[in-house]
Coordinates of C-alpha atoms in Angstrom, one line a residue:
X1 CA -28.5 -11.6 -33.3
X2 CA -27.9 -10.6 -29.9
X3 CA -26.6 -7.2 -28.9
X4 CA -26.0 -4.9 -26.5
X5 CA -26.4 -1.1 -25.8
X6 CA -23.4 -0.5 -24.1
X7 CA -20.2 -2.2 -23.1
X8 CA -20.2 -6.0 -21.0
X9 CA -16.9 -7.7 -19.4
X10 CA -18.1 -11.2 -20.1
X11 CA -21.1 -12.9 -21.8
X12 CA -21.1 -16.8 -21.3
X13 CA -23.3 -20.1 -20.9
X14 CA -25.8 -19.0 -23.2
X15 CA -28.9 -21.5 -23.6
X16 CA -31.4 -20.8 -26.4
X17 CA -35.0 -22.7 -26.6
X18 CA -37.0 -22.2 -30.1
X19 CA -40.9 -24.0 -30.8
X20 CA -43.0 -23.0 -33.1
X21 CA -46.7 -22.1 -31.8
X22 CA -49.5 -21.8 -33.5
X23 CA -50.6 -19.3 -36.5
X24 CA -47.1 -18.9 -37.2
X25 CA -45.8 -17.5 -33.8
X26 CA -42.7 -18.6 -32.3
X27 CA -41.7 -18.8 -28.8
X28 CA -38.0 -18.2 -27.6
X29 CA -36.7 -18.6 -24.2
X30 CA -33.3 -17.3 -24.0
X31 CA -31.0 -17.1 -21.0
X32 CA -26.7 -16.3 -20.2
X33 CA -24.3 -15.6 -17.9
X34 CA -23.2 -11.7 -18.0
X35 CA -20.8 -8.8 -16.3
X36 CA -21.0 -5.6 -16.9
X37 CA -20.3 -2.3 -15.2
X38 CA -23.7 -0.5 -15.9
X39 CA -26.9 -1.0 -17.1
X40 CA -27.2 -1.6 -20.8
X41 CA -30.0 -3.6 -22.5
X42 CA -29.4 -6.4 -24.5
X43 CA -31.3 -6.6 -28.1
X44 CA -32.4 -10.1 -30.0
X45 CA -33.1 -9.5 -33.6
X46 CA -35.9 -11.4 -34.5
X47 CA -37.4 -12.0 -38.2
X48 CA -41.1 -11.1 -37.4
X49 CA -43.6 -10.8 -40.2
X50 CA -44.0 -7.7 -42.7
X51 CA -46.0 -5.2 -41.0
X52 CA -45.9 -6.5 -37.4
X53 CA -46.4 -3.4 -34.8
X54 CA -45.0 -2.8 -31.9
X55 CA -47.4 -4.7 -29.9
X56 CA -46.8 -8.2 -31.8
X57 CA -44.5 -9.8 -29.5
X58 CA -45.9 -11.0 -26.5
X59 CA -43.4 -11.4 -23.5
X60 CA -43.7 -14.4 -20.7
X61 CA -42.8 -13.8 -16.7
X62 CA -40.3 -16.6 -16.1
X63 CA -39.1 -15.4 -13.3
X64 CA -40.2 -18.2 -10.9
X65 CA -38.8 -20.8 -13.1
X66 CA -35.1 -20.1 -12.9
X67 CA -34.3 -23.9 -13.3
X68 CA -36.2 -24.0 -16.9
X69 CA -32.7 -24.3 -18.7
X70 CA -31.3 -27.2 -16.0
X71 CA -34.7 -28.9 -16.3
X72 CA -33.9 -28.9 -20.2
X73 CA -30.9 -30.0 -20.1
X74 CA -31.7 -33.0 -17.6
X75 CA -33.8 -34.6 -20.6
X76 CA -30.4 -35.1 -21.8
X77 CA -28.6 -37.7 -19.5
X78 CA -26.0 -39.1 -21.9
X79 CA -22.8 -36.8 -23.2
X80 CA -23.9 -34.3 -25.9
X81 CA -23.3 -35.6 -29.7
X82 CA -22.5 -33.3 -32.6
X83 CA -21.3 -30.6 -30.7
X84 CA -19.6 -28.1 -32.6
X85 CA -16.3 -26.8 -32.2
X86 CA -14.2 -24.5 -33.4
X87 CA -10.5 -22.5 -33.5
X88 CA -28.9 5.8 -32.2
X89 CA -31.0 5.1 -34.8
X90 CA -31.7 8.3 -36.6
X91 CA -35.7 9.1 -37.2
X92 CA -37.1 12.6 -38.7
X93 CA -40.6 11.4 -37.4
X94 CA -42.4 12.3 -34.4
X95 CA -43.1 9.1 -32.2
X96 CA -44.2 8.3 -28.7
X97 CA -42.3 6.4 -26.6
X98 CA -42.1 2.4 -27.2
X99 CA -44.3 1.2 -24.3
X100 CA -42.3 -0.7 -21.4
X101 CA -43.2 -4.0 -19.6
X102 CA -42.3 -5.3 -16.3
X103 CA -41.2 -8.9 -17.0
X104 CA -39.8 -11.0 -13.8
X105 CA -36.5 -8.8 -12.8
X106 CA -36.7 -7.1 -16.1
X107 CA -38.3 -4.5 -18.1
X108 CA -38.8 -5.5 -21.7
X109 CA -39.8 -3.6 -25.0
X110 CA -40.5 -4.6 -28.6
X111 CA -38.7 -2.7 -31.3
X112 CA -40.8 -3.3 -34.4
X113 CA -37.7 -1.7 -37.0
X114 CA -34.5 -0.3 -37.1
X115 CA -36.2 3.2 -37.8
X116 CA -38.2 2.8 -34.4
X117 CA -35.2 2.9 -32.0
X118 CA -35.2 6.3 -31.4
X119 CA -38.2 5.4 -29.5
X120 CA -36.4 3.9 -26.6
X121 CA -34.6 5.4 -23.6
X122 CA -31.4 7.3 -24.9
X123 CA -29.5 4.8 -22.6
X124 CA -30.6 1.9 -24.6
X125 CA -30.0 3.3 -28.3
X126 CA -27.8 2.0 -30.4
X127 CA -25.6 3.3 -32.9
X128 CA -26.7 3.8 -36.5
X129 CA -23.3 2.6 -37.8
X130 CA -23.9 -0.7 -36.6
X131 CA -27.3 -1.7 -38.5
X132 CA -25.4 -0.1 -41.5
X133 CA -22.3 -3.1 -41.3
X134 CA -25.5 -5.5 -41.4
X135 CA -28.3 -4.7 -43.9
X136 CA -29.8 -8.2 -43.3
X137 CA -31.7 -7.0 -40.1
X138 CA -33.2 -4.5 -41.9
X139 CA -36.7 -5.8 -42.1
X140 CA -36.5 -7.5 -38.9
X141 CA -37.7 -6.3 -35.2
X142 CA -36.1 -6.7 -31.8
X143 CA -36.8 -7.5 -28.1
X144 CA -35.0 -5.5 -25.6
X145 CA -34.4 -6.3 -22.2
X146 CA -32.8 -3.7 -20.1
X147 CA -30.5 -5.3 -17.7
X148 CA -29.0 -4.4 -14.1
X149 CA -25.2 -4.0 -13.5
X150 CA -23.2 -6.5 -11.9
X151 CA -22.4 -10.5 -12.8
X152 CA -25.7 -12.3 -12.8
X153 CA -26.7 -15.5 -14.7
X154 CA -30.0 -14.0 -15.9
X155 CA -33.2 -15.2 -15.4
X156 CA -34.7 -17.0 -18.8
X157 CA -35.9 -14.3 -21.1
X158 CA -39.3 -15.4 -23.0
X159 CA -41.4 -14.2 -25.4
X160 CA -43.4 -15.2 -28.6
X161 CA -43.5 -13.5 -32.3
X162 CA -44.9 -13.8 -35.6
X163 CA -42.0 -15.5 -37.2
X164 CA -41.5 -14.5 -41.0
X165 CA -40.1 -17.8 -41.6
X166 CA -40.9 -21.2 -41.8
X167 CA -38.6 -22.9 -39.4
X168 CA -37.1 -21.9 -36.1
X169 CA -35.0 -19.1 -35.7
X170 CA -32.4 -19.0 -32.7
X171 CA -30.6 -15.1 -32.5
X172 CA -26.7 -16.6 -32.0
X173 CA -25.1 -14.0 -34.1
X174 CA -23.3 -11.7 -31.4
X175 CA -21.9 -8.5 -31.0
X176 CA -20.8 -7.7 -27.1
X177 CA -18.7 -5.2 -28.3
X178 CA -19.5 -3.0 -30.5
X179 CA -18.5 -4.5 -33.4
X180 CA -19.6 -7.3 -35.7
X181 CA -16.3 -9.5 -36.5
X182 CA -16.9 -12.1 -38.9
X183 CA -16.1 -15.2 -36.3
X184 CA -17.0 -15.0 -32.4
X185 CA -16.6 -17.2 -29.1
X186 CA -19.6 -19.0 -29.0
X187 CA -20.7 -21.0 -25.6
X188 CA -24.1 -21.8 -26.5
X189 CA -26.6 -24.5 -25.8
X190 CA -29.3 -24.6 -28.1
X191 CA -32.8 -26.5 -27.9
X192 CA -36.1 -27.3 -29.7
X193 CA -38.9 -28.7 -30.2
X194 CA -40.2 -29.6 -33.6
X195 CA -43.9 -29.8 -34.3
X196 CA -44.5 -33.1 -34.6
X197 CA -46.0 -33.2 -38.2
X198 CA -42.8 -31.3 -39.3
X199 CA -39.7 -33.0 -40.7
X200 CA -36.9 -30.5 -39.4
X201 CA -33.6 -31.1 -40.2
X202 CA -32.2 -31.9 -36.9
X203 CA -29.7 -34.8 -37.9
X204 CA -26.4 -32.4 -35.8
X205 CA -28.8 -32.4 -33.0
X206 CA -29.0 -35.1 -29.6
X207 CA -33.1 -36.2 -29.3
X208 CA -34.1 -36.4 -25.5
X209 CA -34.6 -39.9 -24.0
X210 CA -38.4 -39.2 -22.9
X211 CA -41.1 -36.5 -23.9
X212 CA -41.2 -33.1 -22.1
X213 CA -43.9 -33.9 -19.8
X214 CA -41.3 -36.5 -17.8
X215 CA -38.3 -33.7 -17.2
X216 CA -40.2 -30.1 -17.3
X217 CA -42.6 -28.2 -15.0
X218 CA -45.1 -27.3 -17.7
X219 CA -47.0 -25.3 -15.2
X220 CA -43.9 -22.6 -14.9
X221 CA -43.3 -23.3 -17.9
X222 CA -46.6 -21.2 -19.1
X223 CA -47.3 -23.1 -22.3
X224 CA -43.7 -22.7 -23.9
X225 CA -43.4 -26.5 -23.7
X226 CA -45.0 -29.1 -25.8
X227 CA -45.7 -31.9 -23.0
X228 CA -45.8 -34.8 -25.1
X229 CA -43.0 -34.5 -27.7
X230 CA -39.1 -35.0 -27.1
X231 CA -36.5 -32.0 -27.3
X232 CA -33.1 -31.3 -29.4
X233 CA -30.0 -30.1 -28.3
X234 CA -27.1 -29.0 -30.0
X235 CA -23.8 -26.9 -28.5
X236 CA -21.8 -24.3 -30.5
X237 CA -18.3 -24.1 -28.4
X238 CA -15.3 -22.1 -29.4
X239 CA -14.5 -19.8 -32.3
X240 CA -17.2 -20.1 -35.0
X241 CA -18.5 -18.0 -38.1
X242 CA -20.5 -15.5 -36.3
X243 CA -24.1 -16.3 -38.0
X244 CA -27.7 -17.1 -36.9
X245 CA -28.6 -20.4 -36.9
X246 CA -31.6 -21.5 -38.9
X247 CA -33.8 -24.6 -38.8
X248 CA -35.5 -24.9 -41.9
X249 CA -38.2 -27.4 -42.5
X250 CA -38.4 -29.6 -44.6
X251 CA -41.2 -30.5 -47.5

């Protein structure tokens, strides 16, 4: 689920990337095109294991690697198959301060529950009302990015967590305004890699021509990338149920 504290004009050309690490961490590199008046800071919802605290997520600078969705993309050359188309927390505890992290142009937290938002800048709350119209993040934890005003396409977004579930888990569930509607625009680009003794279900998704290693800069990359195994794509354009998409691996 992606979120945001406070209002946006326009959220678009959103590309996702998911691989599972190891111990049961999973890396996501997210990036979009947005507009928006003033600062707000935009939340994933992740599903990180029971217990995690709020130093279990580990954010990556990818700052100087601004092309890591293009580079993607380019393993890619013939037109996309499968594509789909379509029509403040309240808190009675006393708590410091979520710690803050410079990452590239952005600073970054980790929210480890819905209780624990009160623990961010008031600016960056958000209301209670809202994780109350979905119960289903209620055992998961969120990375928040605090954003500057202005249309930007921002930098990729990366981080890794200890994923509660077996397969890969993209945040495409979106509410830009507010509100949680039951459909929602989507103009996504999602990737993945699948470990390679893993049999993901991937048969909706386009398989790259070449491993990694021939199309990305694994040096930028900063070990996000698997060199020597091929990537996925898959696009969700146009109105679609407004849900989280799930890889699940198969036995």
């Amino acid at each position: 689920m992606c979120m945001f504290s406070g209002p946006v004009k326009t959220v678009s050309a959103t590309n996702i990337f998911a691989r599972m690490g190891g111990d049961g961490r999973q890396f996501i590199v997210y990036s979009m095109t947005v507009n928006m008046a003033k600062p707000v800071a935009m939340v994933l919802a992740l599903p990180v294991k029971k217990g995690s605290d709020e130093n279990a997520v580990r954010f990556i600078d990818l700052e100087k690697y601004h092309n890591f969705f293009s580079d993607l993309d380019a393993g890619f050359p013939r037109p996309a198959v499968a594509a789909m188309q379509g029509d403040s927390v309240p808190s009675a505890r006393s708590v410091h301060t979520l710690e803050v992290v410079q990452v590239g142009s952005f600073e970054a937290s980790f929210v480890p529950t819905v209780k624990d938002f009160n623990r961010l800048d008031t600016r960056f709350q958000l209301p209670a009302e809202l994780f109350a119209k979905m119960p289903e993040y209620g055992h998961f934890g969120f990375a928040v990015f605090k954003l500057k005003p202005g249309a930007q396409t921002v930098h990729p977004m990366a981080f890794v967590f200890p994923s509660a579930r077996q397969g890969l888990f993209f945040p495409t569930v979106h509410v830009h305004d507010g509100k949680v509607h039951d459909r929602a625009k989507f103009d996504h680009a999602l990737y993945c890699q699948p470990a390679e003794a893993a049999a993901l279900k991937l048969a909706d998704w386009e398989e790259s021509e070449k491993h990694a290693s021939r199309f990305m800069d694994l040096k930028k990359a900063a070990g996000i990338i698997a060199p020597d195994e091929h990537c996925y794509k898959r696009e969700l354009r146009g109105m679609l149920a407004n849900k989280d998409t799930v890889v699940e691996i198969s036995a």
